[in-house]
Coordinates of C-alpha atoms in Angstrom, one line a residue:
Chain W
M260 CA -24.7 -3.2 -15.8
T261 CA -26.8 -0.3 -17.3
T262 CA -25.6 2.1 -14.7
Y263 CA -22.1 1.0 -15.4
L264 CA -22.4 1.5 -19.1
L265 CA -24.1 4.9 -18.7
R266 CA -21.3 6.0 -16.4
R267 CA -18.7 4.9 -18.9
F268 CA -20.5 6.7 -21.7
A269 CA -20.7 9.9 -19.7
L270 CA -17.0 9.6 -18.8
G271 CA -16.2 9.1 -22.5
L272 CA -18.2 12.2 -23.4
C273 CA -16.3 14.2 -20.8
V274 CA -13.0 13.0 -22.1
L275 CA -13.9 14.0 -25.6
I276 CA -15.0 17.5 -24.5
V277 CA -11.9 18.1 -22.4
S278 CA -9.6 17.0 -25.2
M279 CA -11.3 19.4 -27.6
L280 CA -10.8 22.2 -25.0
L281 CA -7.2 21.2 -24.7
L282 CA -6.8 21.5 -28.5
F283 CA -8.5 24.9 -28.3
V284 CA -6.0 26.1 -25.7
L285 CA -3.0 24.9 -27.6
I286 CA -4.3 26.4 -30.9
Y287 CA -5.2 29.8 -29.4
A288 CA -2.2 30.0 -27.0
V289 CA 0.0 30.6 -30.1
P290 CA 1.4 34.1 -30.2
G291 CA 0.4 36.3 -33.2
D292 CA -2.5 36.0 -35.6
P293 CA -3.9 32.4 -35.5
A294 CA -5.3 32.8 -39.0
A295 CA -1.9 33.8 -40.5
I296 CA -0.2 30.9 -38.6
A297 CA -2.8 28.3 -39.4
L298 CA -3.0 29.2 -43.1
G299 CA 0.7 29.8 -43.7
P300 CA 2.5 32.7 -45.3
R301 CA 1.0 32.2 -48.7
A302 CA -2.6 32.7 -47.6
S303 CA -4.4 35.8 -49.0
E304 CA -6.1 38.4 -46.9
A305 CA -9.5 37.2 -48.0
Q306 CA -8.7 33.6 -46.9
K307 CA -7.4 34.9 -43.5
A308 CA -10.6 37.0 -43.0
F309 CA -12.7 34.0 -44.0
F310 CA -10.8 31.8 -41.5
R311 CA -11.2 34.4 -38.7
E312 CA -14.9 34.6 -39.3
Q313 CA -15.2 30.8 -39.5
M314 CA -13.3 30.2 -36.3
G315 CA -15.1 33.2 -34.7
L316 CA -11.8 34.9 -33.9
D317 CA -13.5 38.3 -33.6
Q318 CA -15.6 37.1 -30.6
P319 CA -14.7 37.0 -26.8
L320 CA -12.6 34.0 -25.8
A321 CA -15.2 32.1 -23.9
M322 CA -17.6 32.4 -26.8
Q323 CA -14.9 31.2 -29.1
A324 CA -14.3 28.2 -27.0
A325 CA -18.0 27.4 -26.8
S326 CA -18.5 27.7 -30.5
F327 CA -15.3 25.8 -31.3
L328 CA -16.6 22.9 -29.1
W329 CA -20.1 23.1 -30.5
N330 CA -18.9 23.0 -34.1
L331 CA -16.6 20.1 -33.5
L332 CA -19.1 18.0 -31.6
H333 CA -21.5 18.6 -34.5
G334 CA -19.0 17.3 -37.0
D335 CA -18.5 20.7 -38.5
F336 CA -14.7 21.1 -38.9
G337 CA -14.8 24.0 -41.3
T338 CA -13.9 24.0 -45.0
D339 CA -10.9 22.7 -46.7
I340 CA -8.8 25.7 -47.8
L341 CA -7.8 24.1 -51.1
S342 CA -10.9 22.4 -52.4
Q343 CA -13.5 24.4 -50.5
R344 CA -15.2 21.1 -49.6
P345 CA -16.4 20.5 -46.0
V346 CA -13.5 18.9 -44.0
A347 CA -15.9 16.4 -42.5
D348 CA -16.5 15.0 -46.0
L349 CA -12.8 14.5 -46.7
V350 CA -12.1 13.0 -43.3
F351 CA -15.1 10.6 -43.3
A352 CA -14.2 9.5 -46.8
A353 CA -10.6 8.7 -45.8
L354 CA -11.5 7.1 -42.4
P355 CA -12.8 3.7 -43.6
R356 CA -9.6 3.0 -45.5
T357 CA -7.5 3.7 -42.4
V358 CA -9.8 1.7 -40.1
T359 CA -9.7 -1.2 -42.5
L360 CA -5.9 -1.2 -42.5
A361 CA -5.8 -1.0 -38.7
V362 CA -8.4 -3.7 -38.2
V363 CA -6.7 -6.1 -40.6
G364 CA -3.4 -5.4 -39.0
V365 CA -4.7 -6.3 -35.5
I366 CA -6.6 -9.4 -36.7
W367 CA -3.5 -11.1 -38.2
A368 CA -1.5 -10.0 -35.1
A369 CA -4.1 -11.6 -32.8
A370 CA -4.2 -14.7 -35.0
I371 CA -0.5 -15.2 -34.5
G372 CA 0.0 -13.6 -31.0
T373 CA -2.8 -15.5 -29.2
P374 CA -1.5 -19.0 -30.0
L375 CA 2.0 -17.9 -29.2
G376 CA 0.9 -16.7 -25.8
I377 CA -1.1 -19.9 -25.1
W378 CA 1.9 -22.0 -26.1
A379 CA 4.2 -20.1 -23.8
A380 CA 1.8 -20.2 -20.9
L381 CA 1.4 -24.0 -21.2
R382 CA 5.2 -24.4 -21.1
P383 CA 6.2 -21.8 -18.4
N384 CA 9.9 -21.4 -17.7
T385 CA 11.0 -23.6 -20.6
F386 CA 13.3 -22.7 -23.5
I387 CA 10.3 -22.2 -25.8
D388 CA 8.6 -19.8 -23.3
W389 CA 11.9 -17.9 -23.1
L390 CA 12.2 -17.7 -26.9
I391 CA 8.6 -16.5 -27.4
G392 CA 9.2 -14.0 -24.6
V393 CA 12.4 -12.6 -26.2
I394 CA 10.8 -12.4 -29.7
S395 CA 7.6 -10.7 -28.5
T396 CA 9.5 -8.2 -26.3
S397 CA 11.9 -7.4 -29.2
V398 CA 9.1 -6.6 -31.6
V399 CA 6.9 -4.7 -29.2
A400 CA 8.6 -1.3 -29.5
L401 CA 9.5 -1.5 -33.2
P402 CA 7.9 1.5 -34.9
A403 CA 5.3 0.4 -37.5
F404 CA 6.5 2.8 -40.2
L405 CA 10.0 1.3 -39.9
M406 CA 8.6 -2.2 -40.4
A407 CA 6.7 -0.7 -43.4
I408 CA 9.9 0.6 -45.0
Y409 CA 11.8 -2.7 -44.4
A410 CA 8.8 -4.7 -45.8
L411 CA 8.7 -2.4 -48.8
I412 CA 12.4 -2.8 -49.5
L413 CA 12.3 -6.6 -49.1
F414 CA 9.0 -7.7 -50.5
A415 CA 8.3 -4.9 -53.0
V416 CA 11.6 -3.6 -54.2
M417 CA 13.9 -6.6 -54.0
L418 CA 11.5 -9.6 -54.4
N419 CA 8.8 -7.8 -56.2
W420 CA 6.1 -10.0 -54.6
F421 CA 3.8 -7.1 -53.6
P422 CA 3.0 -3.7 -55.0
A423 CA 4.9 -0.8 -53.4
I424 CA 2.3 2.0 -53.7
G425 CA -1.4 2.7 -53.7
A426 CA -4.4 0.8 -52.5
G427 CA -5.3 -1.2 -55.6
E428 CA -8.0 -0.9 -58.4
P429 CA -11.4 0.1 -57.0
G430 CA -13.8 -2.8 -57.3
D431 CA -11.0 -5.4 -57.7
L432 CA -11.0 -7.0 -54.3
L433 CA -8.0 -9.3 -55.0
D434 CA -5.9 -6.4 -56.2
Q435 CA -6.9 -4.4 -53.1
L436 CA -6.0 -7.3 -50.8
H437 CA -2.6 -7.6 -52.6
H438 CA -2.0 -3.9 -51.8
L439 CA -3.2 -4.3 -48.2
A440 CA -0.8 -7.2 -47.3
L441 CA 2.4 -5.3 -46.7
P442 CA 0.9 -2.3 -44.8
A443 CA -1.2 -4.6 -42.6
F444 CA 1.9 -6.7 -41.9
A445 CA 3.8 -3.7 -40.9
I446 CA 1.1 -2.5 -38.5
G447 CA 0.6 -5.9 -36.9
V448 CA 4.3 -6.8 -36.1
A449 CA 4.4 -5.0 -32.8
W450 CA 1.0 -6.2 -31.8
V451 CA 2.0 -9.9 -32.3
G452 CA 4.4 -9.4 -29.4
Y453 CA 2.1 -7.3 -27.4
I454 CA -0.8 -9.7 -27.6
A455 CA 1.4 -12.8 -27.1
R456 CA 2.8 -11.3 -23.8
L457 CA -0.7 -10.3 -22.6
V458 CA -2.3 -13.6 -23.3
R459 CA 0.6 -15.5 -21.7
V460 CA 0.5 -13.5 -18.4
S461 CA -3.3 -13.6 -18.2
M462 CA -3.4 -17.3 -19.1
L463 CA -0.9 -18.0 -16.3
E464 CA -3.0 -16.1 -13.8
T465 CA -6.2 -17.9 -14.8
L466 CA -4.4 -21.3 -14.9
A467 CA -3.4 -20.9 -11.2
Q468 CA -7.1 -20.5 -10.2
P469 CA -8.8 -23.3 -8.1
H470 CA -11.5 -24.2 -10.6
V471 CA -8.8 -25.1 -13.2
R472 CA -7.3 -27.6 -10.7
T473 CA -10.8 -29.1 -10.4
Y474 CA -11.0 -29.6 -14.1
R475 CA -7.6 -31.2 -14.0
S476 CA -8.7 -33.6 -11.2
F477 CA -11.6 -34.6 -13.4
G478 CA -9.1 -35.7 -16.0
V479 CA -9.8 -32.9 -18.6
S480 CA -6.8 -32.6 -20.9
D481 CA -4.5 -29.6 -20.6
L482 CA -5.2 -28.3 -24.1
R483 CA -8.9 -28.6 -23.6
I484 CA -8.7 -26.8 -20.3
A485 CA -6.6 -24.0 -21.9
L486 CA -8.8 -23.5 -24.9
R487 CA -12.3 -24.2 -23.5
Y488 CA -12.1 -22.9 -19.9
V489 CA -9.1 -20.6 -19.5
L490 CA -8.8 -18.7 -22.8
P491 CA -12.3 -17.0 -22.6
I492 CA -11.4 -15.6 -19.2
A493 CA -7.8 -14.8 -20.2
V494 CA -8.8 -12.9 -23.3
V495 CA -10.6 -10.1 -21.3
P496 CA -7.5 -8.0 -20.5
V497 CA -6.5 -8.2 -24.2
I498 CA -9.8 -6.6 -25.2
S499 CA -9.3 -3.7 -22.8
V500 CA -5.8 -3.2 -24.1
L501 CA -7.0 -3.2 -27.7
G502 CA -9.5 -0.5 -26.8
V503 CA -6.8 1.7 -25.3
G504 CA -4.4 0.7 -28.1
I505 CA -6.5 1.9 -31.0
G506 CA -4.9 5.3 -30.6
N507 CA -1.4 3.8 -31.1
L508 CA -2.8 1.7 -33.9
L509 CA -4.2 4.6 -35.9
S510 CA -1.0 6.6 -35.3
G511 CA 1.0 3.7 -36.7
A512 CA -1.5 3.4 -39.6
V513 CA -1.1 7.1 -40.4
L514 CA 2.7 6.8 -41.0
V515 CA 2.4 3.4 -42.7
E516 CA -0.1 4.9 -45.2
V517 CA 2.5 7.6 -46.1
V518 CA 5.2 5.0 -46.7
F519 CA 3.0 3.0 -49.1
S520 CA 1.3 6.2 -50.5
R521 CA -2.1 4.7 -49.6
P522 CA -5.1 6.9 -49.6
G523 CA -6.5 7.3 -46.1
L524 CA -6.4 9.5 -43.0
G525 CA -2.6 9.5 -42.9
S526 CA -2.1 10.6 -46.4
L527 CA -4.8 13.2 -46.0
A528 CA -3.1 14.6 -42.9
Y529 CA 0.3 14.5 -44.5
D530 CA -0.8 16.4 -47.5
A531 CA -2.6 18.8 -45.2
V532 CA 0.7 19.4 -43.3
L533 CA 2.5 20.1 -46.6
S534 CA -0.1 22.5 -47.8
R535 CA -0.6 23.9 -44.2
N536 CA -4.3 23.0 -44.4
F537 CA -5.0 23.3 -40.7
P538 CA -8.8 22.6 -40.7
V539 CA -8.2 19.2 -42.3
L540 CA -5.7 18.3 -39.6
L541 CA -8.0 19.5 -36.9
G542 CA -10.8 17.4 -38.4
A543 CA -8.6 14.3 -38.5
V544 CA -7.5 14.8 -34.9
V545 CA -11.1 15.3 -33.7
V546 CA -12.5 12.3 -35.6
T547 CA -9.7 10.0 -34.4
T548 CA -10.2 11.1 -30.8
G549 CA -13.9 10.4 -31.1
L550 CA -13.0 7.0 -32.5
Y551 CA -10.7 6.3 -29.6
V552 CA -13.4 7.2 -27.1
L553 CA -15.9 5.1 -28.9
A554 CA -13.5 2.1 -29.1
N555 CA -12.9 2.3 -25.4
F556 CA -16.6 2.4 -24.6
L557 CA -17.2 -0.6 -26.8
A558 CA -14.3 -2.4 -25.1
D559 CA -15.8 -1.6 -21.7
A560 CA -19.2 -2.8 -22.8
L561 CA -17.7 -6.1 -24.2
I562 CA -15.8 -6.7 -21.0
A563 CA -18.8 -6.0 -18.9
Y564 CA -20.6 -8.6 -21.0
L565 CA -17.8 -11.2 -20.8
D566 CA -17.0 -10.7 -17.1
P567 CA -20.0 -9.1 -15.3
R568 CA -18.0 -9.1 -12.0
L569 CA -15.8 -6.2 -13.4
A570 CA -18.9 -4.1 -14.1
E571 CA -20.2 -4.7 -10.6
K572 CA -17.0 -3.4 -9.1
G573 CA -17.3 -0.3 -11.2
Chain C
M293 CA 16.6 2.4 17.2
T294 CA 20.1 3.9 16.9
D295 CA 21.4 0.6 15.5
Q296 CA 18.7 0.5 12.9
T297 CA 19.4 4.1 11.6
A298 CA 23.1 3.3 11.5
A299 CA 22.5 0.2 9.5
A300 CA 20.0 1.8 7.1
P301 CA 22.5 3.3 4.6
R302 CA 24.4 0.1 4.4
A303 CA 21.2 -1.9 3.8
V304 CA 20.2 0.5 1.0
K305 CA 23.7 0.2 -0.6
A306 CA 23.5 -3.6 -0.4
E307 CA 20.0 -3.5 -1.9
R308 CA 21.4 -1.4 -4.8
H309 CA 24.2 -3.8 -5.4
A310 CA 21.7 -6.7 -5.5
T311 CA 19.6 -4.8 -8.0
L312 CA 22.6 -4.1 -10.2
R313 CA 23.6 -7.8 -10.0
R314 CA 20.2 -8.9 -11.0
L315 CA 20.2 -6.4 -13.8
L316 CA 23.5 -7.7 -15.3
G317 CA 22.9 -11.3 -14.2
T318 CA 20.4 -12.2 -16.9
P319 CA 21.8 -12.6 -20.5
T320 CA 19.1 -10.3 -22.0
G321 CA 19.7 -7.7 -19.3
A322 CA 23.5 -7.8 -19.7
V323 CA 23.3 -7.5 -23.5
A324 CA 20.7 -4.7 -23.3
S325 CA 22.8 -2.8 -20.9
L326 CA 25.8 -3.1 -23.1
V327 CA 24.0 -1.9 -26.2
V328 CA 22.5 1.0 -24.3
A329 CA 26.0 1.9 -23.0
A330 CA 27.4 1.7 -26.6
F331 CA 24.7 4.1 -27.8
V332 CA 25.5 6.5 -24.9
I333 CA 29.2 6.4 -25.6
A334 CA 28.5 7.0 -29.3
A335 CA 26.4 10.0 -28.5
L336 CA 28.9 11.5 -26.0
A337 CA 32.0 10.9 -28.1
A338 CA 30.5 11.2 -31.6
P339 CA 33.4 13.1 -33.1
L340 CA 35.9 10.5 -31.8
V341 CA 33.7 7.4 -32.8
A342 CA 32.6 8.5 -36.2
P343 CA 35.1 7.6 -38.9
Y344 CA 34.2 10.6 -41.1
D345 CA 32.7 14.1 -40.9
P346 CA 28.9 13.4 -41.0
N347 CA 28.4 16.3 -43.4
A348 CA 31.4 15.8 -45.7
I349 CA 30.0 15.5 -49.2
D350 CA 31.8 13.2 -51.7
P351 CA 29.8 13.2 -54.9
I352 CA 32.1 10.7 -56.7
N353 CA 31.3 8.0 -54.1
R354 CA 27.6 8.7 -53.8
M355 CA 25.1 5.8 -53.1
Q356 CA 27.9 3.3 -52.6
G357 CA 27.0 0.0 -50.8
P358 CA 28.9 -1.1 -47.7
S359 CA 32.6 -1.5 -48.2
A360 CA 35.8 -1.5 -46.1
A361 CA 36.1 2.3 -46.4
H362 CA 32.4 2.9 -45.6
W363 CA 31.1 0.1 -43.4
L364 CA 27.4 1.0 -44.1
G365 CA 27.9 2.7 -47.4
T366 CA 27.3 6.3 -48.5
D367 CA 24.1 8.3 -49.1
Q368 CA 22.9 10.3 -52.1
L369 CA 25.5 13.0 -51.4
G370 CA 28.3 10.6 -50.7
R371 CA 28.2 11.2 -46.9
D372 CA 29.3 8.3 -44.7
L373 CA 26.2 6.6 -43.3
L374 CA 27.9 5.2 -40.2
S375 CA 29.1 8.6 -39.3
R376 CA 25.7 10.1 -39.8
I377 CA 24.2 7.4 -37.6
V378 CA 26.7 8.1 -34.9
F379 CA 25.9 11.8 -34.9
G380 CA 22.2 10.9 -35.2
T381 CA 22.5 9.0 -31.9
R382 CA 23.2 12.4 -30.3
T383 CA 20.0 13.8 -31.6
A384 CA 18.0 10.7 -30.7
L385 CA 19.2 10.4 -27.1
Y386 CA 19.0 14.2 -26.6
I387 CA 15.3 14.2 -27.7
A388 CA 14.6 11.0 -25.7
L389 CA 16.1 12.3 -22.5
T390 CA 14.8 15.9 -22.6
G391 CA 11.4 14.7 -23.8
T392 CA 10.9 12.0 -21.2
G393 CA 12.5 14.4 -18.6
A394 CA 9.9 17.1 -19.4
A395 CA 7.1 14.5 -19.4
L396 CA 8.4 13.2 -16.0
G397 CA 8.4 16.8 -14.6
V398 CA 4.9 17.6 -15.8
G399 CA 3.4 14.1 -14.9
M400 CA 5.0 14.0 -11.5
A401 CA 3.8 17.5 -10.6
M402 CA 0.3 16.6 -11.6
G403 CA 0.5 13.2 -9.9
M404 CA 1.7 14.7 -6.6
I405 CA -1.0 17.4 -6.7
A406 CA -3.7 14.8 -7.4
G407 CA -2.5 12.4 -4.7
L408 CA -2.0 14.9 -2.0
G409 CA -4.7 17.4 -3.0
G410 CA -8.4 17.0 -2.5
K411 CA -10.9 14.7 -4.3
I412 CA -12.1 17.3 -6.8
L413 CA -8.6 18.2 -7.8
D414 CA -7.8 14.5 -8.2
S415 CA -10.8 13.8 -10.4
A416 CA -10.1 16.8 -12.5
L417 CA -6.5 15.8 -13.1
V418 CA -7.5 12.2 -13.9
L419 CA -10.0 13.5 -16.5
L420 CA -7.4 15.8 -18.0
N421 CA -4.9 13.0 -18.3
D422 CA -7.4 10.6 -19.8
S423 CA -8.2 13.3 -22.3
I424 CA -4.6 13.7 -23.3
K425 CA -4.3 10.0 -23.8
S426 CA -7.3 10.0 -26.1
L427 CA -5.6 12.4 -28.6
P428 CA -4.0 10.5 -31.6
L429 CA -0.3 11.1 -31.1
V430 CA 1.0 11.4 -34.7
L431 CA -2.0 13.5 -36.0
F432 CA -1.9 15.7 -32.9
A433 CA 1.8 16.2 -33.4
L434 CA 1.3 17.1 -37.0
A435 CA -1.5 19.6 -36.1
L436 CA 0.8 21.3 -33.5
V437 CA 3.7 21.3 -35.9
T438 CA 1.6 23.1 -38.5
I439 CA 0.8 25.9 -36.0
Y440 CA 4.1 26.2 -34.1
G441 CA 6.5 25.1 -36.9
A442 CA 8.8 22.0 -36.9
S443 CA 11.6 22.5 -34.4
V444 CA 13.4 20.7 -31.5
P445 CA 11.5 22.6 -28.8
A446 CA 8.2 21.9 -30.5
L447 CA 9.1 18.2 -30.6
I448 CA 10.0 18.2 -26.9
V449 CA 6.7 20.0 -26.0
I450 CA 4.7 17.4 -28.0
I451 CA 6.5 14.5 -26.3
A452 CA 6.2 16.0 -22.9
I453 CA 2.4 16.5 -23.3
S454 CA 1.7 13.1 -24.8
M455 CA 4.0 11.1 -22.4
A456 CA 3.1 12.9 -19.2
P457 CA -0.1 10.8 -18.4
G458 CA 2.1 7.7 -17.9
Y459 CA 4.1 9.4 -15.1
F460 CA 1.0 11.0 -13.7
R461 CA -0.6 7.6 -13.3
V462 CA 2.4 6.0 -11.6
V463 CA 3.0 8.9 -9.2
R464 CA -0.6 9.4 -8.4
N465 CA -1.3 5.7 -7.7
Q466 CA 1.9 5.4 -5.6
V467 CA 1.0 8.5 -3.6
L468 CA -2.5 7.3 -3.0
V469 CA -1.1 4.0 -1.7
L470 CA 1.5 5.7 0.4
N471 CA -1.0 8.1 1.9
N472 CA -2.2 5.3 4.1
A473 CA 1.1 3.6 4.7
D474 CA 2.1 3.3 8.4
F475 CA 5.4 5.3 8.1
I476 CA 3.6 8.1 6.3
V477 CA 0.9 8.3 9.0
A478 CA 3.7 8.2 11.6
A479 CA 5.5 11.1 10.0
Q480 CA 2.3 13.0 9.7
S481 CA 1.4 12.5 13.3
M482 CA 4.9 13.9 14.2
G483 CA 3.9 17.1 12.4
A484 CA 5.7 16.7 9.0
S485 CA 4.3 19.1 6.4
R486 CA 2.8 17.9 3.1
L487 CA 5.7 19.3 1.2
R488 CA 8.2 17.5 3.5
L489 CA 6.2 14.3 3.2
A490 CA 6.3 14.5 -0.6
A491 CA 10.0 15.3 -0.8
T492 CA 11.5 13.0 1.9
H493 CA 9.1 10.1 2.2
M494 CA 7.3 9.7 -1.1
L495 CA 9.9 10.6 -3.8
P496 CA 12.4 7.9 -2.8
N497 CA 9.6 5.3 -3.2
L498 CA 8.8 6.5 -6.6
I499 CA 12.3 6.3 -8.1
G500 CA 12.1 2.6 -9.0
P501 CA 8.8 2.6 -11.0
I502 CA 9.8 5.9 -12.7
L503 CA 13.1 4.5 -13.9
V504 CA 11.3 1.5 -15.4
L505 CA 8.8 3.8 -17.1
I506 CA 11.6 6.0 -18.5
A507 CA 13.4 3.0 -20.0
M508 CA 10.1 1.8 -21.5
D509 CA 9.2 5.3 -22.9
I510 CA 12.5 6.0 -24.6
P511 CA 11.8 3.5 -27.4
A512 CA 8.4 5.2 -27.9
V513 CA 10.0 8.7 -28.0
I514 CA 12.7 7.4 -30.5
G515 CA 9.8 6.1 -32.6
I516 CA 7.9 9.5 -32.5
E517 CA 11.0 11.5 -33.3
S518 CA 12.1 9.3 -36.2
G519 CA 8.5 9.1 -37.4
L520 CA 8.0 12.9 -37.5
S521 CA 11.4 13.4 -38.9
F522 CA 10.6 10.9 -41.6
L523 CA 7.6 13.0 -42.5
G524 CA 9.9 16.0 -42.6
Q525 CA 8.2 17.5 -39.5
G526 CA 10.7 16.7 -36.8
I527 CA 14.5 17.4 -36.8
Q528 CA 15.4 19.6 -39.7
P529 CA 18.3 18.8 -42.0
P530 CA 21.3 19.2 -42.1
Q531 CA 21.3 18.0 -38.5
S532 CA 21.5 14.3 -38.7
S533 CA 18.7 12.2 -37.3
W534 CA 17.8 8.6 -37.9
G535 CA 14.4 9.7 -39.1
N536 CA 15.9 12.2 -41.6
M537 CA 18.2 9.5 -42.9
L538 CA 15.2 7.2 -43.3
S539 CA 13.3 9.8 -45.2
E540 CA 16.3 10.3 -47.6
G541 CA 16.7 6.6 -47.9
Y542 CA 13.0 6.2 -48.7
T543 CA 13.4 8.7 -51.5
Y544 CA 16.2 6.6 -53.1
V545 CA 14.7 3.3 -52.1
R546 CA 14.9 1.8 -55.6
Q547 CA 18.4 3.0 -56.6
A548 CA 20.0 2.5 -53.2
P549 CA 18.0 0.6 -50.6
H550 CA 21.0 0.2 -48.4
I551 CA 20.5 3.9 -47.2
A552 CA 17.1 3.2 -45.7
I553 CA 18.2 -0.2 -44.3
A554 CA 21.2 1.3 -42.6
A555 CA 19.2 4.3 -41.2
G556 CA 16.7 1.8 -39.7
L557 CA 19.3 -0.3 -37.9
P558 CA 20.0 2.0 -35.0
I559 CA 16.2 2.5 -34.5
V560 CA 15.7 -1.3 -34.3
L561 CA 18.7 -1.8 -32.0
S562 CA 18.0 1.0 -29.6
T563 CA 14.3 0.3 -29.2
I564 CA 14.9 -3.3 -28.5
A565 CA 17.8 -2.6 -26.1
F566 CA 15.8 0.0 -24.1
T567 CA 12.7 -2.2 -24.0
F568 CA 14.8 -5.1 -22.6
L569 CA 16.6 -2.8 -20.2
G570 CA 13.2 -1.6 -18.9
E571 CA 11.9 -5.1 -18.5
T572 CA 15.0 -6.4 -16.7
L573 CA 15.1 -3.3 -14.5
R574 CA 11.5 -3.9 -13.5
D575 CA 12.2 -7.5 -12.6
A576 CA 15.4 -6.5 -10.8
L577 CA 13.6 -3.9 -8.7
D578 CA 10.8 -6.2 -7.9
P579 CA 12.2 -9.8 -7.7
R580 CA 8.9 -11.2 -6.7
R581 CA 7.4 -10.3 -10.0
A582 CA 10.2 -11.9 -12.0
V583 CA 9.5 -15.2 -10.3
R584 CA 5.8 -15.1 -10.5
T585 CA 5.3 -14.1 -14.2

């Protein structure tokens, strides 16, 4: 198990380094003066010179790549061009809001999607199974930001049940939850379908195993078998998908934040695009990539704990 | 031997017919195929299908709700929303096809190299693709757009990079499986070159899974394009795109919510239709799977 986890950790680190190098190549492959392009046409000569010096643009390419990598892995993403604050401060201040949004979105989706998947798996090839299948397949590819706009129109503009913008008064938990409801709903819609389908398929696979037949021959009720013996095994693939899906989830959250004008990584990045504040964008990309790698490692670790056979296989 | 080779094309044809029958035989598959066909027709024949010029401004009739003259209403400049959606279909399908096409090209080349090349090359390419997958798509796209500017080619490059790992995985895994298949070993022992193996023996076996992946990726690409256009970083006005229309509708969401609602409809319809098409296609190409799951 330890070797397995160490290997996954090393692999995650490699993935992080290669993706940073990929970013470097894409940024420096741009024709012309990177400083002028990154900072936009309104940047002053002094700002450009500062940027060049900060990014080490006067050094050989290999050195630039090395220092680029070194700085990023240190959490040094440079300085915000507008406020002159370290980018890392801005990004790490915004990150918890976005992660909260994403986590709440997935939790409500799992709370609805898991029972739906179980229900469908217990009634395979019936009308209810078909209906759950059609609904979950329909929602699976719906973009979260579109759900956000529709939810905003229906529940905030027309019905006026929920606030349309912002994240609520600081310190007022109830107000914050009130503001969180619609964005979290929008993010979770697609995941309800995704989780329901995964749980169904993986429940059906587990239900077909010999040990389940043994429980049945002992007279254990179907529902008890499903919840007590099958679900804990069937939930493993869902965890690994959640690990991989965190990237999608955060991408969805970024757009949803813009729709609801919620402070967070998405709004930070959006403002950075409008003001051509490249270091902030780079910082947001790097931190999110790190989060993805970390989430995948945690998912691997959790799976290894839940199903040690998988860790043995490598 | 001669009999078999003569019968082979007919068998392939029969198999294709069976696939098509299975595709249209299920209600969801038939409806999905129809909706996708409608979108393709709307895109190809946009000037004939659209009731108005999508850019014709009519300030007197601005922000009108749905009516007999304007089925989906008009936007803030009085332009007909249905006509703009029809022309937006062109943009959406163009980006979806060129984007997935480019991703397919890049992913397939990498997958073939990884599958047929040595172990080190394979590991390196797997690592590269894992790394691409770890980049957060929207933020990554925004970062690139800041450097390269928002344009159609930039959008296609972003889609090609971020979607390529899916095709890489399918092609590489299939090639690795096929490497040890009897008919490949036989062709190899008869002196077939690697390039010939790849072109004549492996590619035909890849078409099915790749078609399924393309159908599944198109909704994702539509989502990316409309999302970036919504942020003003994708397709630039006045070219009509569903994302642009959503962005305008969002601006006037309190005065005229019907603009945003109308602009979202084709996104909802097309993503659902393409997803079902992909699902049915997958089941049709592999009937065993359809029965089992």
